[in-house]
mmCIF file of C-alpha atoms in Angstrom:
data_model
loop_
_atom_site.group_PDB
_atom_site.id
_atom_site.type_symbol
_atom_site.label_atom_id
_atom_site.label_comp_id
_atom_site.label_asym_id
_atom_site.label_seq_id
_atom_site.Cartn_x
_atom_site.Cartn_y
_atom_site.Cartn_z
ATOM 1 C CA UNK A 2 0.000 0.000 0.000
ATOM 2 C CA UNK A 3 1.330 3.418 -0.967
ATOM 3 C CA UNK A 4 1.649 5.832 1.934
ATOM 4 C CA UNK A 5 0.049 9.258 1.387
ATOM 5 C CA UNK A 6 2.270 12.267 0.777
ATOM 6 C CA UNK A 7 -0.115 14.375 2.851
ATOM 7 C CA UNK A 8 -2.594 13.290 5.484
ATOM 8 C CA UNK A 9 -4.241 15.922 7.712
ATOM 9 C CA UNK A 10 -5.306 15.252 11.285
ATOM 10 C CA UNK A 11 -6.921 17.725 13.685
ATOM 11 C CA UNK A 12 -7.794 17.000 17.305
ATOM 12 C CA UNK A 13 -8.880 19.013 20.318
ATOM 13 C CA UNK A 14 -6.237 19.420 23.011
ATOM 14 C CA UNK A 15 -8.258 21.633 25.322
ATOM 15 C CA UNK A 16 -11.959 22.476 25.305
ATOM 16 C CA UNK A 17 -13.559 25.671 26.481
ATOM 17 C CA UNK A 18 -15.116 25.794 29.931
ATOM 18 C CA UNK A 19 -18.840 24.945 30.055
ATOM 19 C CA UNK A 20 -19.319 28.232 31.920
ATOM 20 C CA UNK A 21 -18.410 31.176 29.676
ATOM 21 C CA UNK A 22 -19.667 34.632 30.648
ATOM 22 C CA UNK A 23 -21.618 36.627 28.020
ATOM 23 C CA UNK A 24 -18.816 39.100 27.256
ATOM 24 C CA UNK A 25 -16.047 36.485 27.176
ATOM 25 C CA UNK A 26 -14.882 34.520 24.131
ATOM 26 C CA UNK A 27 -14.977 30.744 23.992
ATOM 27 C CA UNK A 28 -11.413 29.425 23.652
ATOM 28 C CA UNK A 29 -10.315 26.019 22.346
ATOM 29 C CA UNK A 30 -6.874 24.617 21.633
ATOM 30 C CA UNK A 31 -6.474 22.292 18.655
ATOM 31 C CA UNK A 32 -3.534 20.386 17.256
ATOM 32 C CA UNK A 33 -2.895 20.122 13.513
ATOM 33 C CA UNK A 34 -0.775 17.237 12.255
ATOM 34 C CA UNK A 35 0.498 16.252 8.838
ATOM 35 C CA UNK A 36 0.854 12.461 8.966
ATOM 36 C CA UNK A 37 1.950 12.302 5.342
ATOM 37 C CA UNK A 38 5.374 11.048 4.251
ATOM 38 C CA UNK A 39 5.964 13.852 1.763
ATOM 39 C CA UNK A 40 8.475 16.625 2.417
ATOM 40 C CA UNK A 41 5.710 19.230 2.780
ATOM 41 C CA UNK A 42 2.022 19.807 2.127
ATOM 42 C CA UNK A 43 -0.509 22.605 1.715
ATOM 43 C CA UNK A 44 -3.713 22.374 3.739
ATOM 44 C CA UNK A 45 -6.730 24.569 4.343
ATOM 45 C CA UNK A 46 -8.488 25.045 7.672
ATOM 46 C CA UNK A 47 -12.111 26.238 7.723
ATOM 47 C CA UNK A 48 -15.184 26.276 10.007
ATOM 48 C CA UNK A 49 -18.562 24.742 9.209
ATOM 49 C CA UNK A 50 -21.686 25.231 11.305
ATOM 50 C CA UNK A 51 -24.654 23.059 10.438
ATOM 51 C CA UNK A 52 -28.142 24.153 11.513
ATOM 52 C CA UNK A 53 -26.711 27.091 13.421
ATOM 53 C CA UNK A 54 -28.145 30.526 14.047
ATOM 54 C CA UNK A 55 -25.089 32.004 12.358
ATOM 55 C CA UNK A 56 -24.576 34.614 15.014
ATOM 56 C CA UNK A 57 -21.058 33.610 16.067
ATOM 57 C CA UNK A 58 -17.634 34.476 14.697
ATOM 58 C CA UNK A 59 -14.556 32.249 14.628
ATOM 59 C CA UNK A 60 -10.891 33.265 14.782
ATOM 60 C CA UNK A 61 -7.694 31.252 14.817
ATOM 61 C CA UNK A 62 -4.589 32.712 16.433
ATOM 62 C CA UNK A 63 -6.292 36.109 16.426
ATOM 63 C CA UNK A 64 -7.212 36.105 12.708
ATOM 64 C CA UNK A 65 -10.858 35.835 11.594
ATOM 65 C CA UNK A 66 -11.637 32.434 10.095
ATOM 66 C CA UNK A 67 -14.301 32.558 7.379
ATOM 67 C CA UNK A 68 -15.946 29.752 5.412
ATOM 68 C CA UNK A 69 -13.246 30.231 2.759
ATOM 69 C CA UNK A 70 -10.718 29.084 5.331
ATOM 70 C CA UNK A 71 -7.060 29.844 5.850
ATOM 71 C CA UNK A 72 -3.976 28.183 4.330
ATOM 72 C CA UNK A 73 -1.714 26.032 6.480
ATOM 73 C CA UNK A 74 1.717 24.984 5.164
ATOM 74 C CA UNK A 75 3.292 22.042 6.988
ATOM 75 C CA UNK A 76 6.336 19.847 6.665
ATOM 76 C CA UNK A 77 5.855 16.099 6.609
ATOM 77 C CA UNK A 78 5.250 14.288 9.906
ATOM 78 C CA UNK A 79 4.952 17.477 11.957
ATOM 79 C CA UNK A 80 2.383 19.036 14.302
ATOM 80 C CA UNK A 81 1.417 22.524 15.416
ATOM 81 C CA UNK A 82 -0.959 23.953 18.016
ATOM 82 C CA UNK A 83 -3.598 26.575 17.212
ATOM 83 C CA UNK A 84 -5.986 28.576 19.390
ATOM 84 C CA UNK A 85 -9.563 28.774 18.124
ATOM 85 C CA UNK A 86 -11.714 31.556 19.575
ATOM 86 C CA UNK A 87 -15.495 31.668 19.154
ATOM 87 C CA UNK A 88 -17.286 34.942 19.900
ATOM 88 C CA UNK A 89 -21.037 35.182 20.230
ATOM 89 C CA UNK A 90 -23.201 37.660 18.347
ATOM 90 C CA UNK A 91 -25.966 39.883 19.790
ATOM 91 C CA UNK A 92 -28.596 37.930 21.735
ATOM 92 C CA UNK A 93 -26.923 34.599 20.934
ATOM 93 C CA UNK A 94 -26.362 32.488 24.047
ATOM 94 C CA UNK A 95 -26.701 29.004 22.570
ATOM 95 C CA UNK A 96 -25.858 27.803 19.083
ATOM 96 C CA UNK A 97 -24.887 24.704 17.120
ATOM 97 C CA UNK A 98 -21.312 23.384 17.414
ATOM 98 C CA UNK A 99 -18.575 24.544 15.064
ATOM 99 C CA UNK A 100 -16.906 21.880 12.923
ATOM 100 C CA UNK A 101 -13.272 22.710 12.265
ATOM 101 C CA UNK A 102 -12.201 20.995 9.050
ATOM 102 C CA UNK A 103 -8.549 20.416 8.155
ATOM 103 C CA UNK A 104 -8.280 19.465 4.496
ATOM 104 C CA UNK A 105 -5.762 19.009 1.720
ATOM 105 C CA UNK A 106 -5.680 21.849 -0.781
ATOM 106 C CA UNK A 107 -5.647 19.222 -3.518
ATOM 107 C CA UNK A 108 -9.290 18.499 -2.735
ATOM 108 C CA UNK A 109 -12.321 20.629 -3.409
ATOM 109 C CA UNK A 110 -13.558 22.618 -0.429
ATOM 110 C CA UNK A 111 -16.276 20.756 1.507
ATOM 111 C CA UNK A 112 -15.550 17.540 -0.421
ATOM 112 C CA UNK A 113 -16.138 14.748 2.107
ATOM 113 C CA UNK A 114 -15.571 11.827 -0.292
ATOM 114 C CA UNK A 115 -11.924 11.093 0.520
ATOM 115 C CA UNK A 116 -11.604 10.752 4.291
ATOM 116 C CA UNK A 117 -7.814 10.459 3.999
ATOM 117 C CA UNK A 118 -7.688 14.001 2.679
ATOM 118 C CA UNK A 119 -9.550 15.687 5.512
ATOM 119 C CA UNK A 120 -10.065 15.617 9.265
ATOM 120 C CA UNK A 121 -12.870 17.185 11.324
ATOM 121 C CA UNK A 122 -13.382 18.028 14.986
ATOM 122 C CA UNK A 123 -16.560 19.330 16.559
ATOM 123 C CA UNK A 124 -16.111 22.277 18.935
ATOM 124 C CA UNK A 125 -18.703 22.429 21.706
ATOM 125 C CA UNK A 126 -18.547 23.215 25.414
ATOM 126 C CA UNK A 127 -21.718 21.614 26.809
ATOM 127 C CA UNK A 128 -24.932 19.708 26.026
ATOM 128 C CA UNK A 129 -28.517 20.902 25.664
ATOM 129 C CA UNK A 130 -31.572 19.329 27.321
ATOM 130 C CA UNK A 131 -31.639 16.639 24.626
ATOM 131 C CA UNK A 132 -27.974 15.790 25.298
ATOM 132 C CA UNK A 133 -26.887 17.231 21.962
ATOM 133 C CA UNK A 134 -23.597 19.089 21.739
ATOM 134 C CA UNK A 135 -23.895 22.897 21.671
ATOM 135 C CA UNK A 136 -21.851 26.005 22.298
ATOM 136 C CA UNK A 137 -23.379 28.022 25.107
ATOM 137 C CA UNK A 138 -22.687 31.180 27.062
ATOM 138 C CA UNK A 139 -24.075 31.992 30.506
ATOM 139 C CA UNK A 140 -27.133 34.213 30.131
ATOM 140 C CA UNK A 141 -27.041 37.473 32.104
ATOM 141 C CA UNK A 142 -29.546 37.849 34.909
ATOM 142 C CA UNK A 143 -32.744 39.627 33.811
ATOM 143 C CA UNK A 144 -32.993 43.296 34.709
ATOM 144 C CA UNK A 145 -35.671 44.085 37.293
ATOM 145 C CA UNK A 146 -37.116 47.481 38.189
ATOM 146 C CA UNK A 147 -39.673 48.481 40.783
ATOM 147 C CA UNK A 148 -43.094 49.343 39.385
ATOM 148 C CA UNK A 149 -46.505 50.669 40.347
ATOM 149 C CA UNK A 150 -46.841 52.603 43.658
ATOM 150 C CA UNK A 151 -43.346 51.733 44.863
ATOM 151 C CA UNK A 152 -41.731 53.267 41.816
ATOM 152 C CA UNK A 153 -44.044 56.270 41.837
ATOM 153 C CA UNK A 154 -43.848 57.099 45.562
ATOM 154 C CA UNK A 155 -40.317 55.808 46.212
ATOM 155 C CA UNK A 156 -41.606 54.327 49.458
ATOM 156 C CA UNK A 157 -44.325 52.186 51.021
ATOM 157 C CA UNK A 158 -46.404 51.810 54.170
ATOM 158 C CA UNK A 159 -46.278 48.818 56.498
ATOM 159 C CA UNK A 160 -49.411 47.959 58.444
ATOM 160 C CA UNK A 161 -48.266 46.657 61.825
ATOM 161 C CA UNK A 162 -51.739 45.260 62.461
ATOM 162 C CA UNK A 163 -51.656 43.132 59.361
ATOM 163 C CA UNK A 164 -51.895 39.367 59.668
ATOM 164 C CA UNK A 165 -48.875 39.172 57.333
ATOM 165 C CA UNK A 166 -46.293 41.453 58.965
ATOM 166 C CA UNK A 167 -43.432 39.511 57.379
ATOM 167 C CA UNK A 168 -44.840 39.791 53.846
ATOM 168 C CA UNK A 169 -45.125 42.787 51.571
ATOM 169 C CA UNK A 170 -46.763 42.746 48.162
ATOM 170 C CA UNK A 171 -44.741 44.684 45.583
ATOM 171 C CA UNK A 172 -44.748 44.905 41.786
ATOM 172 C CA UNK A 173 -41.653 44.558 39.619
ATOM 173 C CA UNK A 174 -41.097 45.360 35.951
ATOM 174 C CA UNK A 175 -38.919 43.585 33.437
ATOM 175 C CA UNK A 176 -37.632 46.225 30.957
ATOM 176 C CA UNK A 177 -37.116 43.422 28.430
ATOM 177 C CA UNK A 178 -40.892 43.112 28.197
ATOM 178 C CA UNK A 179 -40.898 46.267 26.100
ATOM 179 C CA UNK A 180 -38.096 45.063 23.832
ATOM 180 C CA UNK A 181 -39.149 43.385 20.598
ATOM 181 C CA UNK A 182 -37.286 40.206 19.736
ATOM 182 C CA UNK A 183 -36.217 39.194 16.270
ATOM 183 C CA UNK A 184 -39.413 37.222 15.747
ATOM 184 C CA UNK A 185 -41.522 40.292 16.686
ATOM 185 C CA UNK A 186 -42.832 38.692 19.863
ATOM 186 C CA UNK A 187 -42.624 40.189 23.333
ATOM 187 C CA UNK A 188 -40.459 38.667 26.024
ATOM 188 C CA UNK A 189 -42.540 38.079 29.134
ATOM 189 C CA UNK A 190 -40.828 38.190 32.531
ATOM 190 C CA UNK A 191 -42.473 34.954 33.641
ATOM 191 C CA UNK A 192 -40.896 33.068 30.738
ATOM 192 C CA UNK A 193 -37.377 33.908 31.955
ATOM 193 C CA UNK A 194 -36.662 31.012 34.292
ATOM 194 C CA UNK A 195 -33.379 32.451 35.599
ATOM 195 C CA UNK A 196 -35.227 35.011 37.746
ATOM 196 C CA UNK A 197 -36.090 33.241 40.991
ATOM 197 C CA UNK A 198 -36.024 35.907 43.718
ATOM 198 C CA UNK A 199 -36.399 39.671 44.049
ATOM 199 C CA UNK A 200 -35.111 41.032 47.362
ATOM 200 C CA UNK A 201 -36.435 44.215 48.958
ATOM 201 C CA UNK A 202 -34.525 45.623 51.926
ATOM 202 C CA UNK A 203 -35.663 48.676 53.905
ATOM 203 C CA UNK A 204 -34.868 50.485 57.135
ATOM 204 C CA UNK A 205 -37.505 51.032 59.809
#
């Protein structure tokens, strides 16, 4: 059997944390290897996202990585390490994984027929409720503002004769309820499951 002059291999050395804050990038470390016996080879590295929202951007070693990919020149039987950074777009907190494809330049882009000429890794940092791989950022806590009489009067009265001295009924407002989403629907406060408690502290 003839050994290939160029044979790409990509693998993940380090995955991003499953807990990435909204303003932070998602960072992965991948290793590129040319297992071919030739003196050198030209490869192309490109991202593919199937069924994704398309609201994320990908960079490798600080340079934006588009669907056209970037060229990688390697000597035979050598490896190199690359840092892949995924940045979320506006209002994107969960999206489909990113497939990083390492492929010989001798092949057509996105040609999956010759598995010896390409290698793929799936970049994800957690799983969704259906145990499917996803990339996900931590959602920020919903904004809450006082509403009704408390907002208007900037104070309240406590009835010491009440049967519920330790309870006070107040109204809160979610400013997001007035923001229109991309699908032209309104975001209701009660649909945001990350809001569990609203604390009110006052001095007697």
